[in-house]
Amino acid sequence: MSTPQLVVHRDKELMAEAAAARLITRIVDAQSARGTASVVLTGGRNGNGLLAALAAAPARDAVDWSRLDLWWGDERFLPEGDPERNVTQAREALLDRVPLDPARVHAMPASDGPHGDDADAAAAAYAAELAAAAGPGGRVPAFDVLMLGVGPDTHVASLFPELPAVRETGRTVVGVYDAPKPPPTRISLTLPAIRAAEEVWLLAAGEDKAKAAALALSGDADEVRTPAAGAYGRERTLWLMDTAAASELPRGLY
């Protein structure tokens, strides 16, 4: 478990640009050291803002996109191409603009895929794909960076407070039902899978995230009631915020 580090930017636009620059550097470093890099993307306002900033960054060409594996922390269980799917939004923001290897883009299954409307089967298939990429004896690959948006209710990925998915300790991917925000059916990495990442970055911008950030960083939050408090990396946990999201934090924290 790593202690959270906070970086607070003036506004959400600057936060997105700085986070994109930070991600480029992290990917390039990983590729220089190992030949490849592995990143877990997040959807939502802040995740897509980061991807759009990365697409506009001149330094994006420093990345060897053909040697980058992309995964997702969660997905809305909707038909392929649905505009609400995280992968659809990621393609529009960045993925269709860079020369990725399609075999390295690991989208979560859609509701009109081979598993039909069975979110549990789709989650199991994604867990198997993760395990295959991890190699013998592994459950998930060695993610260099795993990004998570933080919801106003402190949810991360599709791990909502008090729902069964946030209590999961065995499986790496689960189907999520009756989510409190639409769509109600989703697929999500679990906290054990999230914590396997070398670095976990939590993105929070806007006044609506201030209470969630303060609660998650209070030091005594219960991860079942406050999922963001249970999200941390093996080597580093980084909260990337704007001043609005950090407005209820003690200044001594950053």
Short mmCIF file of C-alpha atoms in Angstrom, two decimals, residues 13-248:
data_model
loop_
_atom_site.label_atom_id
_atom_site.label_comp_id
_atom_site.label_asym_id
_atom_site.label_seq_id
_atom_site.Cartn_x
_atom_site.Cartn_y
_atom_site.Cartn_z
CA GLU A 13 -8.04 22.24 -18.06
CA LEU A 14 -4.58 22.65 -16.57
CA MET A 15 -5.07 19.44 -14.61
CA ALA A 16 -5.88 17.54 -17.80
CA GLU A 17 -2.88 18.96 -19.66
CA ALA A 18 -0.48 18.27 -16.78
CA ALA A 19 -1.84 14.75 -16.27
CA ALA A 20 -1.45 14.04 -19.99
CA ALA A 21 2.16 15.21 -19.90
CA ARG A 22 2.79 13.09 -16.82
CA LEU A 23 1.26 10.03 -18.53
CA ILE A 24 3.38 10.49 -21.66
CA THR A 25 6.51 10.57 -19.51
CA ARG A 26 5.45 7.47 -17.57
CA ILE A 27 4.71 5.51 -20.75
CA VAL A 28 7.98 6.53 -22.40
CA ASP A 29 9.94 5.56 -19.28
CA ALA A 30 8.25 2.15 -19.16
CA GLN A 31 8.86 1.53 -22.85
CA SER A 32 12.51 2.54 -22.50
CA ALA A 33 12.98 0.16 -19.59
CA ARG A 34 10.91 -2.79 -20.76
CA GLY A 35 9.96 -2.27 -24.38
CA THR A 36 6.24 -2.03 -23.67
CA ALA A 37 3.85 -0.21 -21.36
CA SER A 38 0.44 -1.07 -19.91
CA VAL A 39 -2.16 1.52 -18.95
CA VAL A 40 -5.70 1.22 -17.61
CA LEU A 41 -8.02 3.97 -18.84
CA THR A 42 -10.97 5.54 -17.10
CA GLY A 43 -14.05 7.13 -18.59
CA GLY A 44 -16.10 10.06 -17.41
CA ARG A 45 -15.54 13.78 -17.64
CA ASN A 46 -12.05 13.84 -16.22
CA GLY A 47 -10.79 10.70 -17.92
CA ASN A 48 -11.95 11.86 -21.34
CA GLY A 49 -10.55 15.32 -20.68
CA LEU A 50 -7.14 13.80 -20.05
CA LEU A 51 -7.33 11.76 -23.27
CA ALA A 52 -8.31 14.83 -25.28
CA ALA A 53 -5.39 16.75 -23.78
CA LEU A 54 -3.08 13.86 -24.64
CA ALA A 55 -4.32 13.91 -28.25
CA ALA A 56 -3.49 17.63 -28.47
CA ALA A 57 -0.08 17.34 -26.79
CA PRO A 58 2.90 17.76 -29.17
CA ALA A 59 4.86 15.28 -27.03
CA ARG A 60 2.39 12.49 -27.78
CA ASP A 61 4.66 11.39 -30.63
CA ALA A 62 7.30 10.40 -28.07
CA VAL A 63 5.12 7.38 -27.28
CA ASP A 64 5.51 4.23 -29.35
CA TRP A 65 1.79 3.61 -29.63
CA SER A 66 2.30 0.21 -31.24
CA ARG A 67 3.89 -1.05 -28.01
CA LEU A 68 1.22 0.18 -25.62
CA ASP A 69 -1.41 -2.09 -24.05
CA LEU A 70 -4.65 -0.37 -23.09
CA TRP A 71 -7.18 -1.78 -20.65
CA TRP A 72 -10.27 -0.33 -18.95
CA GLY A 73 -11.15 -0.08 -15.29
CA ASP A 74 -14.85 -0.38 -16.00
CA GLU A 75 -17.40 -0.24 -18.77
CA ARG A 76 -21.06 0.47 -19.26
CA PHE A 77 -22.64 -2.79 -20.38
CA LEU A 78 -24.20 -1.46 -23.57
CA PRO A 79 -24.09 -2.48 -27.24
CA GLU A 80 -20.88 -2.08 -29.24
CA GLY A 81 -20.48 1.49 -30.49
CA ASP A 82 -22.98 2.96 -28.04
CA PRO A 83 -21.94 6.59 -27.40
CA GLU A 84 -22.13 6.03 -23.65
CA ARG A 85 -19.53 3.25 -23.65
CA ASN A 86 -16.16 4.31 -22.27
CA VAL A 87 -14.31 2.73 -25.18
CA THR A 88 -16.44 4.66 -27.71
CA GLN A 89 -15.66 7.94 -25.97
CA ALA A 90 -11.97 7.05 -25.68
CA ARG A 91 -11.79 6.34 -29.41
CA GLU A 92 -13.28 9.74 -30.17
CA ALA A 93 -11.00 11.57 -27.75
CA LEU A 94 -7.70 9.84 -28.59
CA LEU A 95 -7.52 6.25 -29.78
CA ASP A 96 -8.61 6.85 -33.37
CA ARG A 97 -5.91 9.53 -33.70
CA VAL A 98 -2.86 7.47 -32.80
CA PRO A 99 -1.29 4.35 -34.41
CA LEU A 100 -2.24 1.74 -31.81
CA ASP A 101 -1.96 -1.98 -32.39
CA PRO A 102 -5.62 -3.13 -32.37
CA ALA A 103 -4.59 -6.39 -30.68
CA ARG A 104 -3.32 -4.36 -27.72
CA VAL A 105 -6.58 -2.44 -27.19
CA HIS A 106 -8.44 -4.56 -24.67
CA ALA A 107 -12.00 -3.25 -24.57
CA MET A 108 -14.45 -4.81 -22.14
CA PRO A 109 -17.21 -6.89 -23.77
CA ALA A 110 -20.38 -5.23 -25.04
CA SER A 111 -23.93 -6.34 -24.27
CA ASP A 112 -24.43 -7.48 -27.86
CA GLY A 113 -21.23 -9.52 -27.87
CA PRO A 114 -20.70 -13.27 -27.52
CA HIS A 115 -21.91 -13.27 -23.91
CA GLY A 116 -25.20 -11.58 -24.69
CA ASP A 117 -26.71 -9.69 -21.80
CA ASP A 118 -24.89 -11.79 -19.18
CA ALA A 119 -22.64 -9.25 -17.47
CA ASP A 120 -21.15 -11.90 -15.17
CA ALA A 121 -20.05 -14.01 -18.15
CA ALA A 122 -18.62 -10.94 -19.85
CA ALA A 123 -16.73 -10.05 -16.67
CA ALA A 124 -15.34 -13.57 -16.41
CA ALA A 125 -14.15 -13.38 -20.02
CA TYR A 126 -12.32 -10.11 -19.32
CA ALA A 127 -10.77 -11.63 -16.20
CA ALA A 128 -9.52 -14.51 -18.35
CA GLU A 129 -8.04 -12.05 -20.84
CA LEU A 130 -6.24 -10.25 -18.03
CA ALA A 131 -4.90 -13.52 -16.65
CA ALA A 132 -3.66 -14.61 -20.08
CA ALA A 133 -1.79 -11.31 -20.48
CA ALA A 134 -0.33 -11.66 -16.98
CA GLY A 135 1.36 -14.95 -17.83
CA PRO A 136 1.69 -18.18 -15.82
CA GLY A 137 0.33 -17.86 -12.31
CA GLY A 138 -0.70 -14.24 -12.78
CA ARG A 139 -4.14 -12.72 -12.47
CA VAL A 140 -3.61 -9.28 -13.98
CA PRO A 141 -0.78 -7.76 -16.02
CA ALA A 142 1.78 -5.44 -14.47
CA PHE A 143 -0.12 -2.21 -15.07
CA ASP A 144 2.25 0.76 -15.15
CA VAL A 145 -0.57 3.25 -14.55
CA LEU A 146 -4.20 2.63 -13.64
CA MET A 147 -6.39 5.72 -13.81
CA LEU A 148 -9.67 6.21 -11.97
CA GLY A 149 -12.18 9.00 -11.95
CA VAL A 150 -13.64 9.78 -8.53
CA GLY A 151 -17.42 10.19 -8.38
CA PRO A 152 -19.26 12.63 -6.08
CA ASP A 153 -20.35 9.59 -4.06
CA THR A 154 -16.69 8.41 -3.85
CA HIS A 155 -17.18 5.60 -6.39
CA VAL A 156 -14.23 4.57 -8.55
CA ALA A 157 -14.50 2.43 -11.69
CA SER A 158 -18.01 0.99 -11.18
CA LEU A 159 -17.44 0.22 -7.51
CA PHE A 160 -20.24 2.08 -5.80
CA PRO A 161 -20.61 2.48 -2.04
CA GLU A 162 -22.19 -0.52 -0.31
CA LEU A 163 -22.81 -2.53 -3.50
CA PRO A 164 -21.50 -6.13 -3.61
CA ALA A 165 -18.78 -5.32 -6.16
CA VAL A 166 -16.84 -3.13 -3.74
CA ARG A 167 -16.73 -5.99 -1.23
CA GLU A 168 -15.26 -8.46 -3.73
CA THR A 169 -11.95 -9.96 -2.58
CA GLY A 170 -11.54 -12.96 -4.90
CA ARG A 171 -12.38 -12.08 -8.50
CA THR A 172 -10.55 -9.44 -10.54
CA VAL A 173 -13.55 -8.43 -12.69
CA VAL A 174 -17.24 -8.50 -11.78
CA GLY A 175 -20.61 -7.67 -13.23
CA VAL A 176 -22.28 -4.73 -11.49
CA TYR A 177 -26.06 -4.54 -11.21
CA ASP A 178 -28.40 -1.83 -9.95
CA ALA A 179 -25.77 0.89 -10.14
CA PRO A 180 -27.15 4.16 -8.72
CA LYS A 181 -26.31 6.03 -11.95
CA PRO A 182 -27.26 4.95 -15.46
CA PRO A 183 -26.80 2.54 -16.99
CA PRO A 184 -27.50 0.20 -14.07
CA THR A 185 -25.54 -2.76 -15.49
CA ARG A 186 -21.77 -2.47 -15.81
CA ILE A 187 -18.49 -4.40 -15.70
CA SER A 188 -15.72 -3.36 -13.33
CA LEU A 189 -12.30 -4.24 -12.07
CA THR A 190 -12.35 -4.98 -8.36
CA LEU A 191 -10.21 -3.44 -5.65
CA PRO A 192 -7.76 -6.40 -5.65
CA ALA A 193 -7.17 -5.88 -9.39
CA ILE A 194 -6.80 -2.12 -8.95
CA ARG A 195 -4.27 -2.56 -6.15
CA ALA A 196 -2.09 -4.77 -8.39
CA ALA A 197 -1.13 -1.71 -10.46
CA GLU A 198 2.26 -0.15 -9.89
CA GLU A 199 0.72 3.33 -9.89
CA VAL A 200 -2.91 4.34 -9.33
CA TRP A 201 -3.93 7.85 -10.36
CA LEU A 202 -7.23 9.24 -9.08
CA LEU A 203 -8.66 12.16 -11.06
CA ALA A 204 -10.95 14.66 -9.36
CA ALA A 205 -11.98 18.04 -10.75
CA GLY A 206 -14.91 20.27 -9.92
CA GLU A 207 -16.76 21.38 -6.82
CA ASP A 208 -18.98 18.30 -6.95
CA LYS A 209 -15.92 16.16 -6.13
CA ALA A 210 -14.77 18.18 -3.08
CA LYS A 211 -16.67 16.28 -0.40
CA ALA A 212 -15.74 12.93 -1.94
CA ALA A 213 -12.05 13.81 -2.01
CA ALA A 214 -12.11 15.08 1.57
CA LEU A 215 -13.83 11.92 2.77
CA ALA A 216 -11.59 9.53 0.85
CA LEU A 217 -8.44 11.28 2.05
CA SER A 218 -9.55 11.66 5.65
CA GLY A 219 -7.45 8.70 6.73
CA ASP A 220 -10.21 6.76 8.46
CA ALA A 221 -12.68 6.11 5.64
CA ASP A 222 -14.20 2.65 5.17
CA GLU A 223 -13.63 1.44 1.60
CA VAL A 224 -17.05 -0.23 1.46
CA ARG A 225 -18.73 3.10 2.13
CA THR A 226 -15.98 5.13 0.45
CA PRO A 227 -14.54 3.09 -2.44
CA ALA A 228 -12.00 5.75 -3.45
CA ALA A 229 -10.29 5.24 -0.10
CA GLY A 230 -9.56 1.64 -1.06
CA ALA A 231 -7.91 2.46 -4.38
CA TYR A 232 -4.12 2.56 -4.18
CA GLY A 233 -1.09 1.38 -6.10
CA ARG A 234 1.76 -0.90 -5.11
CA GLU A 235 4.38 1.81 -5.61
CA ARG A 236 2.46 5.06 -5.89
CA THR A 237 -0.99 6.52 -5.35
CA LEU A 238 -1.46 9.92 -6.94
CA TRP A 239 -4.46 12.20 -6.60
CA LEU A 240 -4.59 14.69 -9.49
CA MET A 241 -7.02 17.49 -8.66
CA ASP A 242 -8.06 21.01 -9.39
CA THR A 243 -8.53 23.67 -6.72
CA ALA A 244 -12.30 23.22 -6.71
CA ALA A 245 -12.05 19.50 -5.90
CA ALA A 246 -9.41 20.22 -3.26
CA SER A 247 -11.39 23.04 -1.63
CA GLU A 248 -12.41 21.00 1.43
#
